[in-house]
mmCIF file of C-alpha atoms and ligand atoms in Angstrom:
data_model
loop_
_atom_site.group_PDB
_atom_site.id
_atom_site.type_symbol
_atom_site.label_atom_id
_atom_site.label_comp_id
_atom_site.label_asym_id
_atom_site.label_seq_id
_atom_site.Cartn_x
_atom_site.Cartn_y
_atom_site.Cartn_z
ATOM 1 C CA UNK M 3 111.394 98.457 108.677
ATOM 2 C CA UNK M 4 111.421 100.857 111.622
ATOM 3 C CA UNK M 5 108.135 100.618 113.567
ATOM 4 C CA UNK M 6 107.131 104.294 112.583
ATOM 5 C CA UNK M 7 107.227 103.419 108.936
ATOM 6 C CA UNK M 8 105.183 100.251 109.122
ATOM 7 C CA UNK M 9 103.134 101.710 106.469
ATOM 8 C CA UNK M 10 104.000 104.249 103.588
ATOM 9 C CA UNK M 11 100.891 106.284 104.159
ATOM 10 C CA UNK M 12 99.228 107.015 107.416
ATOM 11 C CA UNK M 13 97.407 109.648 109.548
ATOM 12 C CA UNK M 14 99.587 111.163 112.529
ATOM 13 C CA UNK M 15 97.884 111.825 115.748
ATOM 14 C CA UNK M 16 96.687 115.286 114.594
ATOM 15 C CA UNK M 17 94.801 113.687 111.790
ATOM 16 C CA UNK M 18 97.140 114.851 109.070
ATOM 17 C CA UNK M 19 97.828 112.494 106.141
ATOM 18 C CA UNK M 20 101.523 111.712 105.866
ATOM 19 C CA UNK M 21 103.871 109.822 103.679
ATOM 20 C CA UNK M 22 107.439 109.103 103.401
ATOM 21 C CA UNK M 23 109.307 111.389 100.924
ATOM 22 C CA UNK M 24 110.752 108.733 98.866
ATOM 23 C CA UNK M 25 112.882 111.113 96.964
ATOM 24 C CA UNK M 26 115.283 111.414 99.936
ATOM 25 C CA UNK M 27 115.662 107.813 100.677
ATOM 26 C CA UNK M 28 118.063 105.874 101.600
ATOM 27 C CA UNK M 29 119.945 108.972 102.877
ATOM 28 C CA UNK M 30 117.348 110.749 104.868
ATOM 29 C CA UNK M 31 113.909 109.609 106.084
ATOM 30 C CA UNK M 32 111.721 112.765 105.669
ATOM 31 C CA UNK M 33 108.102 112.743 106.402
ATOM 32 C CA UNK M 34 105.637 114.678 104.078
ATOM 33 C CA UNK M 35 102.284 116.028 104.989
ATOM 34 C CA UNK M 36 99.554 116.001 102.302
ATOM 35 C CA UNK M 37 97.165 118.815 103.487
ATOM 36 C CA UNK M 38 95.649 119.649 99.981
ATOM 37 C CA UNK M 39 94.440 117.811 96.981
ATOM 38 C CA UNK M 40 96.805 119.852 94.801
ATOM 39 C CA UNK M 41 99.751 118.600 97.103
ATOM 40 C CA UNK M 42 98.519 114.991 96.320
ATOM 41 C CA UNK M 43 98.760 115.812 92.615
ATOM 42 C CA UNK M 44 102.260 117.200 93.185
ATOM 43 C CA UNK M 45 103.392 114.217 95.393
ATOM 44 C CA UNK M 46 102.506 111.714 92.670
ATOM 45 C CA UNK M 47 103.868 113.706 89.727
ATOM 46 C CA UNK M 48 107.223 114.452 91.479
ATOM 47 C CA UNK M 49 107.318 110.879 92.835
ATOM 48 C CA UNK M 50 107.394 111.740 96.600
ATOM 49 C CA UNK M 51 105.216 108.614 96.336
ATOM 50 C CA UNK M 52 105.554 106.158 93.639
ATOM 51 C CA UNK M 53 104.825 102.577 92.942
ATOM 52 C CA UNK M 54 101.576 101.532 91.279
ATOM 53 C CA UNK M 55 99.333 100.430 94.374
ATOM 54 C CA UNK M 56 100.846 103.394 96.498
ATOM 55 C CA UNK M 57 99.815 105.993 93.736
ATOM 56 C CA UNK M 58 96.338 104.601 93.673
ATOM 57 C CA UNK M 59 95.977 104.627 97.432
ATOM 58 C CA UNK M 60 97.426 108.191 97.639
ATOM 59 C CA UNK M 61 95.120 109.467 94.791
ATOM 60 C CA UNK M 62 92.127 108.117 96.717
ATOM 61 C CA UNK M 63 92.947 110.354 99.755
ATOM 62 C CA UNK M 64 93.495 113.055 97.322
ATOM 63 C CA UNK M 65 89.794 112.838 96.328
ATOM 64 C CA UNK M 66 88.864 112.921 99.965
ATOM 65 C CA UNK M 67 90.792 116.191 100.339
ATOM 66 C CA UNK M 68 88.971 117.434 97.153
ATOM 67 C CA UNK M 69 85.697 116.651 98.677
ATOM 68 C CA UNK M 70 86.675 118.720 101.790
ATOM 69 C CA UNK M 71 88.001 121.671 99.675
ATOM 70 C CA UNK M 72 84.924 121.524 97.443
ATOM 71 C CA UNK M 73 82.763 122.634 100.210
ATOM 72 C CA UNK M 74 84.550 125.944 100.331
ATOM 73 C CA UNK M 75 84.139 126.609 96.762
ATOM 74 C CA UNK M 76 81.601 128.675 95.065
ATOM 75 C CA UNK M 77 81.139 125.902 92.516
ATOM 76 C CA UNK M 78 81.961 122.795 94.423
ATOM 77 C CA UNK M 79 81.014 120.464 91.399
ATOM 78 C CA UNK M 80 83.342 122.208 89.123
ATOM 79 C CA UNK M 81 86.067 122.365 91.602
ATOM 80 C CA UNK M 82 85.756 118.722 92.483
ATOM 81 C CA UNK M 83 85.950 117.711 88.817
ATOM 82 C CA UNK M 84 88.895 119.679 88.168
ATOM 83 C CA UNK M 85 90.959 118.158 91.006
ATOM 84 C CA UNK M 86 89.813 114.825 89.872
ATOM 85 C CA UNK M 87 91.152 115.766 86.343
ATOM 86 C CA UNK M 88 94.391 116.870 87.867
ATOM 87 C CA UNK M 89 94.742 113.549 89.833
ATOM 88 C CA UNK M 90 94.067 111.563 86.733
ATOM 89 C CA UNK M 91 96.734 113.443 84.819
ATOM 90 C CA UNK M 92 99.477 113.045 87.539
ATOM 91 C CA UNK M 93 101.161 110.022 86.103
ATOM 92 C CA UNK M 94 100.151 107.922 82.980
ATOM 93 C CA UNK M 95 101.065 104.244 83.089
ATOM 94 C CA UNK M 96 100.057 102.896 86.439
ATOM 95 C CA UNK M 97 96.513 101.856 86.159
ATOM 96 C CA UNK M 98 95.881 101.860 89.895
ATOM 97 C CA UNK M 99 95.575 105.440 89.632
ATOM 98 C CA UNK M 100 92.585 105.359 87.323
ATOM 99 C CA UNK M 101 91.288 102.457 89.076
ATOM 100 C CA UNK M 102 91.277 104.146 92.527
ATOM 101 C CA UNK M 103 89.768 107.172 90.964
ATOM 102 C CA UNK M 104 86.990 105.327 89.424
ATOM 103 C CA UNK M 105 86.403 103.411 92.612
ATOM 104 C CA UNK M 106 86.043 106.409 94.626
ATOM 105 C CA UNK M 107 83.957 108.197 92.045
ATOM 106 C CA UNK M 108 81.558 105.275 91.998
ATOM 107 C CA UNK M 109 81.196 105.239 95.761
ATOM 108 C CA UNK M 110 80.372 108.919 95.477
ATOM 109 C CA UNK M 111 78.137 108.868 92.549
ATOM 110 C CA UNK M 112 74.685 108.769 94.304
ATOM 111 C CA UNK M 113 75.433 111.059 97.130
ATOM 112 C CA UNK M 114 74.380 114.522 96.792
ATOM 113 C CA UNK M 115 75.546 115.968 100.155
ATOM 114 C CA UNK M 116 79.190 117.075 100.414
ATOM 115 C CA UNK M 117 79.333 116.183 104.095
ATOM 116 C CA UNK M 118 78.396 112.595 103.336
ATOM 117 C CA UNK M 119 80.775 112.493 100.255
ATOM 118 C CA UNK M 120 83.712 113.676 102.533
ATOM 119 C CA UNK M 121 82.821 110.597 104.830
ATOM 120 C CA UNK M 122 82.572 108.160 102.067
ATOM 121 C CA UNK M 123 85.526 109.149 100.189
ATOM 122 C CA UNK M 124 87.653 108.775 103.329
ATOM 123 C CA UNK M 125 86.023 105.483 104.070
ATOM 124 C CA UNK M 126 86.877 104.180 100.407
ATOM 125 C CA UNK M 127 90.393 105.347 100.680
ATOM 126 C CA UNK M 128 90.879 103.475 103.994
ATOM 127 C CA UNK M 129 89.213 100.448 102.395
ATOM 128 C CA UNK M 130 91.711 100.506 99.485
ATOM 129 C CA UNK M 131 94.696 100.685 101.717
ATOM 130 C CA UNK M 132 93.603 97.798 103.942
ATOM 131 C CA UNK M 133 92.735 95.665 100.967
ATOM 132 C CA UNK M 134 96.169 96.314 99.462
ATOM 133 C CA UNK M 135 97.799 95.072 102.584
ATOM 134 C CA UNK M 136 95.918 91.919 102.429
ATOM 135 C CA UNK M 137 96.408 91.496 98.644
ATOM 136 C CA UNK M 138 100.240 91.786 99.116
ATOM 137 C CA UNK M 139 100.476 89.479 101.984
ATOM 138 C CA UNK M 140 98.433 86.885 99.850
ATOM 139 C CA UNK M 141 100.751 87.562 96.907
ATOM 140 C CA UNK M 142 103.513 86.620 99.286
ATOM 141 C CA UNK M 143 101.927 83.378 100.539
ATOM 142 C CA UNK M 144 101.339 82.406 96.740
ATOM 143 C CA UNK M 145 104.949 83.164 95.861
ATOM 144 C CA UNK M 146 106.562 81.601 98.963
ATOM 145 C CA UNK M 147 106.200 78.050 97.393
ATOM 146 C CA UNK M 148 108.344 78.920 94.633
ATOM 147 C CA UNK M 149 111.298 80.022 96.506
ATOM 148 C CA UNK M 150 110.653 77.090 98.966
ATOM 149 C CA UNK M 151 110.939 74.702 95.957
ATOM 150 C CA UNK M 152 114.060 76.257 94.540
ATOM 151 C CA UNK M 153 115.741 75.878 98.120
ATOM 152 C CA UNK M 154 114.632 72.422 98.443
ATOM 153 C CA UNK M 155 116.406 71.553 95.151
ATOM 154 C CA UNK M 156 119.558 73.317 95.691
ATOM 155 C CA UNK M 157 119.869 73.323 99.415
ATOM 156 C CA UNK M 158 121.648 76.670 99.196
ATOM 157 C CA UNK M 159 120.920 80.446 99.312
ATOM 158 C CA UNK M 160 118.073 81.313 96.819
ATOM 159 C CA UNK M 161 119.344 84.209 94.644
ATOM 160 C CA UNK M 162 116.588 86.229 93.180
ATOM 161 C CA UNK M 163 116.970 89.295 91.017
ATOM 162 C CA UNK M 164 114.573 92.073 91.019
ATOM 163 C CA UNK M 165 114.192 95.492 89.142
ATOM 164 C CA UNK M 166 113.062 98.869 90.409
ATOM 165 C CA UNK M 167 111.173 98.898 93.645
ATOM 166 C CA UNK M 168 108.017 96.799 93.755
ATOM 167 C CA UNK M 169 108.484 96.526 97.536
ATOM 168 C CA UNK M 170 106.452 97.898 100.513
ATOM 169 C CA UNK M 171 107.524 101.336 99.519
ATOM 170 C CA UNK M 172 105.541 101.068 96.241
ATOM 171 C CA UNK M 173 102.688 99.625 98.147
ATOM 172 C CA UNK M 174 101.299 99.969 101.785
ATOM 173 C CA UNK M 175 102.966 96.970 103.468
ATOM 174 C CA UNK M 176 104.628 93.894 102.412
ATOM 175 C CA UNK M 177 105.159 95.009 98.506
ATOM 176 C CA UNK M 178 104.344 92.740 95.665
ATOM 177 C CA UNK M 179 107.569 91.305 94.299
ATOM 178 C CA UNK M 180 109.252 91.624 97.763
ATOM 179 C CA UNK M 181 106.382 89.945 99.669
ATOM 180 C CA UNK M 182 107.510 86.258 98.855
ATOM 181 C CA UNK M 183 110.951 87.288 99.818
ATOM 182 C CA UNK M 184 109.991 88.663 103.145
ATOM 183 C CA UNK M 185 107.767 85.607 103.827
ATOM 184 C CA UNK M 186 110.757 83.160 102.581
ATOM 185 C CA UNK M 187 112.991 84.978 104.910
ATOM 186 C CA UNK M 188 110.542 84.907 107.928
ATOM 187 C CA UNK M 189 110.491 81.077 107.171
ATOM 188 C CA UNK M 190 114.140 80.850 107.595
ATOM 189 C CA UNK M 191 114.819 80.220 103.863
ATOM 190 C CA UNK M 192 118.113 81.864 102.955
ATOM 191 C CA UNK M 193 117.454 84.335 100.393
ATOM 192 C CA UNK M 194 119.838 86.826 98.683
ATOM 193 C CA UNK M 195 118.691 89.496 96.385
ATOM 194 C CA UNK M 196 120.435 91.038 93.263
ATOM 195 C CA UNK M 197 119.086 94.612 93.271
ATOM 196 C CA UNK M 198 119.231 96.337 89.737
ATOM 197 C CA UNK M 199 120.233 100.064 90.252
ATOM 198 C CA UNK M 200 117.171 101.056 88.015
ATOM 199 C CA UNK M 201 118.373 104.095 86.045
ATOM 200 C CA UNK M 202 117.646 106.930 86.057
ATOM 201 C CA UNK M 203 115.557 107.423 89.356
ATOM 202 C CA UNK M 204 117.468 104.505 90.874
ATOM 203 C CA UNK M 205 114.703 102.886 92.791
ATOM 204 C CA UNK M 206 116.750 99.895 93.102
ATOM 205 C CA UNK M 207 119.655 100.975 95.000
ATOM 206 C CA UNK M 208 117.909 103.638 96.839
ATOM 207 C CA UNK M 209 114.687 102.089 97.606
ATOM 208 C CA UNK M 210 114.865 98.331 97.385
ATOM 209 C CA UNK M 211 118.260 98.155 99.006
ATOM 210 C CA UNK M 212 117.035 100.353 101.850
ATOM 211 C CA UNK M 213 113.948 98.199 102.277
ATOM 212 C CA UNK M 214 115.760 94.932 102.390
ATOM 213 C CA UNK M 215 118.219 96.198 104.829
ATOM 214 C CA UNK M 216 115.411 97.218 107.176
ATOM 215 C CA UNK M 217 114.190 93.622 106.910
ATOM 216 C CA UNK M 218 117.574 92.017 107.315
ATOM 217 C CA UNK M 219 117.716 90.390 103.855
ATOM 218 C CA UNK M 220 120.986 90.063 102.371
ATOM 219 C CA UNK M 221 121.251 91.900 98.827
ATOM 220 C CA UNK M 222 123.792 93.220 96.455
ATOM 221 C CA UNK M 223 123.405 96.145 94.152
ATOM 222 C CA UNK M 224 124.170 95.713 90.589
ATOM 223 C CA UNK M 225 124.153 98.062 87.591
ATOM 224 C CA UNK M 226 121.388 97.698 85.280
ATOM 225 C CA UNK M 227 123.611 95.927 82.703
ATOM 226 C CA UNK M 228 124.853 93.116 84.931
ATOM 227 C CA UNK M 229 121.756 90.848 85.183
ATOM 228 C CA UNK M 230 122.503 88.967 81.808
ATOM 229 C CA UNK M 231 125.955 88.174 82.846
ATOM 230 C CA UNK M 232 124.728 86.695 86.157
ATOM 231 C CA UNK M 233 122.083 84.582 84.579
ATOM 232 C CA UNK M 234 124.670 83.144 82.121
ATOM 233 C CA UNK M 235 126.739 81.960 85.034
ATOM 234 C CA UNK M 236 123.792 80.358 86.961
ATOM 235 C CA UNK M 237 123.945 83.023 89.639
ATOM 236 C CA UNK M 238 120.155 83.867 89.567
ATOM 237 C CA UNK M 239 117.651 81.294 90.366
ATOM 238 C CA UNK M 240 114.575 83.381 89.607
ATOM 239 C CA UNK M 241 113.752 86.940 88.602
ATOM 240 C CA UNK M 242 110.717 88.574 90.300
ATOM 241 C CA UNK M 243 109.316 91.985 89.368
ATOM 242 C CA UNK M 244 106.347 94.180 89.793
ATOM 243 C CA UNK M 245 103.994 95.793 87.053
ATOM 244 C CA UNK M 246 102.248 99.106 86.582
ATOM 245 C CA UNK M 247 99.794 97.775 84.239
ATOM 246 C CA UNK M 248 99.066 94.286 82.939
ATOM 247 C CA UNK M 249 96.759 93.600 79.944
ATOM 248 C CA UNK M 250 94.062 90.891 80.099
ATOM 249 C CA UNK M 251 96.525 88.810 77.884
ATOM 250 C CA UNK M 252 99.186 89.069 80.388
ATOM 251 C CA UNK M 253 101.723 91.745 78.805
ATOM 252 C CA UNK M 254 103.282 93.701 81.555
ATOM 253 C CA UNK M 255 104.344 97.356 81.674
ATOM 254 C CA UNK M 256 106.890 97.907 84.412
ATOM 255 C CA UNK M 257 109.874 100.080 84.979
ATOM 256 C CA UNK M 258 112.162 100.678 81.883
ATOM 257 C CA UNK M 259 114.746 97.911 81.608
ATOM 258 C CA UNK M 260 112.369 94.887 82.706
ATOM 259 C CA UNK M 261 111.885 93.799 79.244
ATOM 260 C CA UNK M 262 115.792 93.211 78.805
ATOM 261 C CA UNK M 263 115.811 91.304 82.076
ATOM 262 C CA UNK M 264 112.973 88.975 80.770
ATOM 263 C CA UNK M 265 114.885 88.461 77.623
ATOM 264 C CA UNK M 266 118.003 87.373 79.407
ATOM 265 C CA UNK M 267 116.089 85.171 81.517
ATOM 266 C CA UNK M 268 114.374 83.455 78.832
ATOM 267 C CA UNK M 269 117.541 82.969 77.021
ATOM 268 C CA UNK M 270 119.096 81.299 80.118
ATOM 269 C CA UNK M 271 116.064 79.370 81.305
ATOM 270 C CA UNK M 272 115.688 81.424 84.419
ATOM 271 C CA UNK M 273 112.083 81.583 85.804
ATOM 272 C CA UNK M 274 110.629 85.202 85.455
ATOM 273 C CA UNK M 275 107.749 85.936 87.626
ATOM 274 C CA UNK M 276 105.729 89.133 87.828
ATOM 275 C CA UNK M 277 103.873 89.925 91.300
ATOM 276 C CA UNK M 278 100.755 91.908 90.888
ATOM 277 C CA UNK M 279 97.458 92.714 92.904
ATOM 278 C CA UNK M 280 94.548 92.411 90.445
ATOM 279 C CA UNK M 281 94.164 96.158 90.801
ATOM 280 C CA UNK M 282 97.068 96.413 88.333
ATOM 281 C CA UNK M 283 95.305 94.388 85.650
ATOM 282 C CA UNK M 284 93.764 96.606 82.940
ATOM 283 C CA UNK M 285 90.940 94.430 81.484
ATOM 284 C CA UNK M 286 90.089 96.876 78.908
ATOM 285 C CA UNK M 287 93.129 96.250 76.827
ATOM 286 C CA UNK M 288 95.090 93.180 75.277
ATOM 287 C CA UNK M 289 98.080 94.360 73.588
ATOM 288 C CA UNK M 290 100.537 96.050 76.054
ATOM 289 C CA UNK M 291 102.910 97.318 73.256
ATOM 290 C CA UNK M 292 100.149 99.069 71.268
ATOM 291 C CA UNK M 293 97.811 100.140 74.078
ATOM 292 C CA UNK M 294 99.696 101.056 77.260
ATOM 293 C CA UNK M 295 100.740 104.595 77.372
ATOM 294 C CA UNK M 296 104.393 104.912 78.234
ATOM 295 C CA UNK M 297 105.468 107.852 80.624
ATOM 296 C CA UNK M 298 108.263 110.214 79.357
ATOM 297 C CA UNK M 299 109.806 112.163 82.108
ATOM 298 C CA UNK M 300 112.063 115.191 82.253
ATOM 299 C CA UNK M 301 115.455 114.571 80.557
ATOM 300 C CA UNK M 302 117.267 116.172 83.661
ATOM 301 C CA UNK M 303 116.501 112.815 85.530
ATOM 302 C CA UNK M 304 118.671 111.224 83.115
ATOM 303 C CA UNK M 305 121.536 113.914 83.074
ATOM 304 C CA UNK M 306 121.770 114.334 86.787
ATOM 305 C CA UNK M 307 122.272 111.834 89.655
ATOM 306 C CA UNK M 308 121.499 112.405 93.210
ATOM 307 C CA UNK M 309 123.479 111.144 95.986
ATOM 308 C CA UNK M 310 124.827 111.985 99.658
ATOM 309 C CA UNK M 311 128.076 113.796 100.077
ATOM 310 C CA UNK M 312 129.472 114.841 103.575
ATOM 311 C CA UNK M 313 125.859 114.406 104.897
ATOM 312 C CA UNK M 314 124.252 116.534 102.345
ATOM 313 C CA UNK M 315 121.928 115.523 99.497
ATOM 314 C CA UNK M 316 123.787 116.715 96.254
ATOM 315 C CA UNK M 317 123.084 116.458 92.502
ATOM 316 C CA UNK M 318 125.849 116.198 90.020
ATOM 317 C CA UNK M 319 125.703 116.572 86.229
ATOM 318 C CA UNK M 320 126.853 113.395 84.453
ATOM 319 C CA UNK M 321 126.609 114.436 80.644
ATOM 320 C CA UNK M 322 127.789 117.511 78.567
ATOM 321 C CA UNK M 323 125.425 120.423 79.734
ATOM 322 C CA UNK M 324 123.797 120.601 76.355
ATOM 323 C CA UNK M 325 123.411 116.614 75.762
ATOM 324 C CA UNK M 326 119.876 115.659 74.698
ATOM 325 C CA UNK M 327 118.645 112.771 76.865
ATOM 326 C CA UNK M 328 115.390 110.416 76.369
ATOM 327 C CA UNK M 329 113.774 109.389 79.553
ATOM 328 C CA UNK M 330 111.164 106.589 78.924
ATOM 329 C CA UNK M 331 109.862 105.481 82.190
ATOM 330 C CA UNK M 332 108.467 102.125 81.421
ATOM 331 C CA UNK M 333 108.699 99.369 78.936
ATOM 332 C CA UNK M 334 106.396 96.322 77.946
ATOM 333 C CA UNK M 335 107.436 92.759 78.646
ATOM 334 C CA UNK M 336 105.343 90.448 76.143
ATOM 335 C CA UNK M 337 103.581 87.663 78.084
ATOM 336 C CA UNK M 338 105.578 84.951 76.137
ATOM 337 C CA UNK M 339 108.608 85.828 78.186
ATOM 338 C CA UNK M 340 106.876 85.501 81.685
ATOM 339 C CA UNK M 341 106.828 82.244 83.431
ATOM 340 C CA UNK M 342 103.962 83.146 85.838
ATOM 341 C CA UNK M 343 101.856 85.894 87.428
ATOM 342 C CA UNK M 344 101.593 85.829 91.048
ATOM 343 C CA UNK M 345 98.223 87.414 92.139
ATOM 344 C CA UNK M 346 96.237 87.348 95.364
ATOM 345 C CA UNK M 347 94.363 84.663 94.043
ATOM 346 C CA UNK M 348 97.188 82.433 93.183
ATOM 347 C CA UNK M 349 99.626 81.895 90.264
ATOM 348 C CA UNK M 350 98.627 81.642 86.645
ATOM 349 C CA UNK M 351 100.242 81.645 83.336
ATOM 350 C CA UNK M 352 100.503 85.006 81.667
ATOM 351 C CA UNK M 353 97.653 84.727 79.224
ATOM 352 C CA UNK M 354 93.984 85.556 78.972
ATOM 353 C CA UNK M 355 92.898 81.862 79.945
ATOM 354 C CA UNK M 356 95.280 81.906 82.963
ATOM 355 C CA UNK M 357 93.952 85.294 84.211
ATOM 356 C CA UNK M 358 90.330 84.412 83.654
ATOM 357 C CA UNK M 359 90.758 80.986 85.422
ATOM 358 C CA UNK M 360 91.605 83.066 88.508
ATOM 359 C CA UNK M 361 89.110 85.985 87.867
ATOM 360 C CA UNK M 362 86.299 84.377 86.521
ATOM 361 C CA UNK M 363 84.124 87.234 87.011
ATOM 362 C CA UNK M 364 85.967 89.019 84.029
ATOM 363 C CA UNK M 365 84.837 86.520 81.484
HETATM 364 O O1 MRU F 427 108.145 104.979 88.312
HETATM 365 P P1 MRU F 427 107.726 104.312 89.589
HETATM 366 O O2 MRU F 427 108.915 104.184 90.633
HETATM 367 O O3 MRU F 427 106.432 104.591 90.025
HETATM 368 O O4 MRU F 427 107.638 102.596 88.953
HETATM 369 C C1 MRU F 427 107.385 101.598 89.672
HETATM 370 C C2 MRU F 427 107.519 100.357 89.373
HETATM 371 O O5 MRU F 427 107.711 100.133 88.060
HETATM 372 C C3 MRU F 427 107.043 99.112 90.190
HETATM 373 O O6 MRU F 427 107.737 98.071 89.694
HETATM 374 C C4 MRU F 427 105.537 98.990 90.103
HETATM 375 O O7 MRU F 427 104.814 100.208 90.260
HETATM 376 C C5 MRU F 427 105.014 97.876 91.140
HETATM 377 S S1 MRU F 427 105.069 98.563 92.728
HETATM 378 C C6 MRU F 427 104.567 97.299 93.620
#
């Protein structure tokens, strides 16, 4: 990745919070400033930033901005709560959002002075960012031996399929699903990635492809329907995806289409791994299908597609103008289809016992 964009969220020299506007990648690299908590809400809602860990970190900075704004409001407490609610309602599925909000809220709970609250909110947001970098690095270190083993066995390029973008663009650095790939590549293991397009927002061919290209990892973009065929013909050695929310029993909500890849992987004995920071585990729920709220987005995202034409970013209508479209953002992959969960504490089976072995403090 270009040096300027080593991270996905940063402060510029003037102290302004900035992010990469992910809506314009890979065609344009636009930087977007976040000056007000309401702009943070919009950035999350409109997917200027996206990906569970980055959503959480951005929301934490949103609370810092809300603290600053509260000092100029006639009723600071009311204003603050209103902005916290707006942040919490920005997207429903990725649990990192609620986790980050709760973490900052807790850090502020016994602090009456707004000056001090501003300081603590910023400190906590910075901590969340630094911790995510380290967590993702460790996920890569634990995932690397899986790729190494496949390489040792076949002595040829390891073909990995991924869905959506669970890369550095969805986090701060490294990414979750991409971290083992980056670390394998750094070690000289030849890796090739099948990148699902990931309709309708196309995070695969817009974002994952861009990221892998920046890192120098060979990849091929494929339509969302292709993975099953590749697996039937032994062209995929492993699947690795991210997650927006994982239940304590190991069910995984991730970008719509993940479940179908898991089914195809199971049918073809292809290992299917999910890479996740523990911040993505929702310990309060067990059954992903019943308990994880699935985001439904605007139907226009399905009906229209955005791309580059003659140097301009343009949108074109794909369907009859009056077509009805359904736009479910995520689906749930049941734990039974998952070979293993790769976390910052190691790899475990996708079930309650496996997760509790790594996170005994949650018993
Ligand atoms: O709708 P998005 O782009 O926010 O969805 C992102 C995903 O589904 C990712 O796989 C997940 O958040 C993990 S990001 C490390």
